[in-house]
Amino acid sequence: MSEVINSVYAQYKTPQNSNAPFQPTDVYARLSNPGVQNFSGASGLLSLDSRHKSPPNKAVYVLEPHMDKSVTTLMACGLLPDQPPGRNNPTTWGRPGKMRPCL
């Protein structure tokens, strides 16, 4: 995400576009086309685009670190190793009643 946000934000730092508002829809559009290709993450290379909003072959976790060195998992999508058979590629995340799609 940070790679995509930085590349979209760079568009707004040009003399021609300096007053244009930064839009979340611009980030989504960049994620969809061309997407992120071969990003080197902790689990290896990661590619996301309009067809693969969660990785088809690996897990993606968003973690929140705490001062006491503990970590909270905020999101887990993709091929998760700790899920029972048949549920190891979730397309949503969150708590029951507040589920969101993996984008």
Tab-separated table of C-alpha atoms in Angstrom:
chain	number	residue	atom	x	y	z
A	1	MET	CA	0.000	0.000	0.000
A	2	SER	CA	2.723	2.474	0.927
A	3	GLU	CA	4.378	2.022	-2.479
A	4	VAL	CA	1.097	2.785	-4.259
A	5	ILE	CA	0.218	5.726	-1.982
A	6	ASN	CA	3.666	7.258	-2.507
A	7	SER	CA	3.452	6.923	-6.289
A	8	VAL	CA	-0.037	8.477	-6.410
A	9	TYR	CA	0.938	11.248	-3.985
A	10	ALA	CA	3.913	12.115	-6.204
A	11	GLN	CA	1.406	13.119	-8.912
A	12	TYR	CA	0.135	15.883	-6.618
A	13	LYS	CA	3.575	17.390	-6.079
A	14	THR	CA	3.969	18.646	-9.641
A	15	PRO	CA	3.676	22.329	-10.624
A	16	GLN	CA	0.700	21.483	-12.859
A	17	ASN	CA	-1.187	19.616	-10.104
A	18	SER	CA	-0.079	21.317	-6.879
A	19	ASN	CA	-3.622	22.321	-5.804
A	20	ALA	CA	-5.393	19.087	-6.743
A	21	PRO	CA	-6.869	17.231	-3.758
A	22	PHE	CA	-5.437	13.792	-2.993
A	23	GLN	CA	-8.246	11.264	-3.453
A	24	PRO	CA	-8.490	7.741	-1.960
A	25	THR	CA	-10.137	6.669	-5.224
A	26	ASP	CA	-6.842	7.472	-6.984
A	27	VAL	CA	-5.070	4.956	-4.738
A	28	TYR	CA	-7.719	2.313	-5.461
A	29	ALA	CA	-7.440	2.980	-9.207
A	30	ARG	CA	-3.647	2.552	-9.075
A	31	LEU	CA	-4.037	-0.688	-7.108
A	32	SER	CA	-6.432	-1.985	-9.758
A	33	ASN	CA	-4.423	-0.906	-12.790
A	34	PRO	CA	-1.542	-1.567	-13.069
A	35	GLY	CA	-1.510	-2.778	-9.463
A	36	VAL	CA	1.548	-3.823	-7.494
A	37	GLN	CA	3.833	-6.205	-9.308
A	38	ASN	CA	6.539	-8.300	-7.652
A	39	PHE	CA	6.732	-6.247	-4.451
A	40	SER	CA	9.330	-7.760	-2.126
A	41	GLY	CA	7.525	-8.393	1.167
A	42	ALA	CA	8.261	-10.491	4.237
A	43	SER	CA	6.732	-13.600	2.614
A	44	GLY	CA	8.379	-13.093	-0.782
A	45	LEU	CA	7.204	-11.398	-3.969
A	46	LEU	CA	3.636	-10.061	-3.906
A	47	SER	CA	1.459	-8.979	-6.828
A	48	LEU	CA	-2.002	-7.403	-6.508
A	49	ASP	CA	-4.259	-6.060	-9.248
A	50	SER	CA	-7.929	-5.887	-10.230
A	51	ARG	CA	-8.113	-9.710	-10.548
A	52	HIS	CA	-6.156	-10.513	-7.361
A	53	LYS	CA	-7.281	-8.270	-4.505
A	54	SER	CA	-5.854	-10.741	-2.048
A	55	PRO	CA	-2.888	-12.927	-2.930
A	56	PRO	CA	-3.936	-16.296	-4.373
A	57	ASN	CA	-0.761	-18.022	-3.173
A	58	LYS	CA	0.277	-16.454	0.163
A	59	ALA	CA	-0.899	-14.648	3.258
A	60	VAL	CA	-0.923	-10.899	3.812
A	61	TYR	CA	-1.080	-9.571	7.359
A	62	VAL	CA	-1.432	-5.999	8.616
A	63	LEU	CA	0.021	-5.875	12.122
A	64	GLU	CA	-0.116	-3.238	14.858
A	65	PRO	CA	2.940	-3.240	17.149
A	66	HIS	CA	2.593	-2.168	20.807
A	67	MET	CA	5.065	-0.620	23.226
A	68	ASP	CA	5.218	-3.865	25.251
A	69	LYS	CA	6.493	-5.627	22.065
A	70	SER	CA	3.200	-7.495	21.582
A	71	VAL	CA	1.476	-7.390	18.186
A	72	THR	CA	-2.202	-7.270	17.192
A	73	THR	CA	-3.260	-8.649	13.805
A	74	LEU	CA	-5.536	-6.044	12.227
A	75	MET	CA	-6.036	-7.876	8.929
A	76	ALA	CA	-5.221	-11.298	7.502
A	77	CYS	CA	-6.114	-12.144	3.892
A	78	GLY	CA	-4.991	-14.611	1.276
A	79	LEU	CA	-3.697	-18.145	1.762
A	80	LEU	CA	-3.545	-18.364	5.559
A	81	PRO	CA	-1.633	-21.299	7.058
A	82	ASP	CA	-3.604	-21.310	10.334
A	83	GLN	CA	-7.085	-21.747	8.791
A	84	PRO	CA	-8.930	-25.088	8.643
A	85	PRO	CA	-9.056	-26.864	5.242
A	86	GLY	CA	-11.448	-25.175	2.846
A	87	ARG	CA	-11.111	-21.770	4.560
A	88	ASN	CA	-7.500	-20.970	3.791
A	89	ASN	CA	-8.148	-18.195	1.274
A	90	PRO	CA	-10.437	-15.647	2.987
A	91	THR	CA	-11.653	-12.644	1.022
A	92	THR	CA	-12.878	-10.699	4.056
A	93	TRP	CA	-11.402	-9.518	7.351
A	94	GLY	CA	-12.683	-8.047	10.599
A	95	ARG	CA	-15.011	-9.077	13.387
A	96	PRO	CA	-18.434	-10.681	12.874
A	97	GLY	CA	-20.862	-7.888	12.055
A	98	LYS	CA	-18.013	-5.621	10.871
A	99	MET	CA	-16.505	-7.680	8.076
A	100	ARG	CA	-14.737	-5.872	5.221
A	101	PRO	CA	-13.494	-7.202	1.866
A	102	CYS	CA	-9.797	-7.771	1.302
A	103	LEU	CA	-9.008	-5.120	-1.293
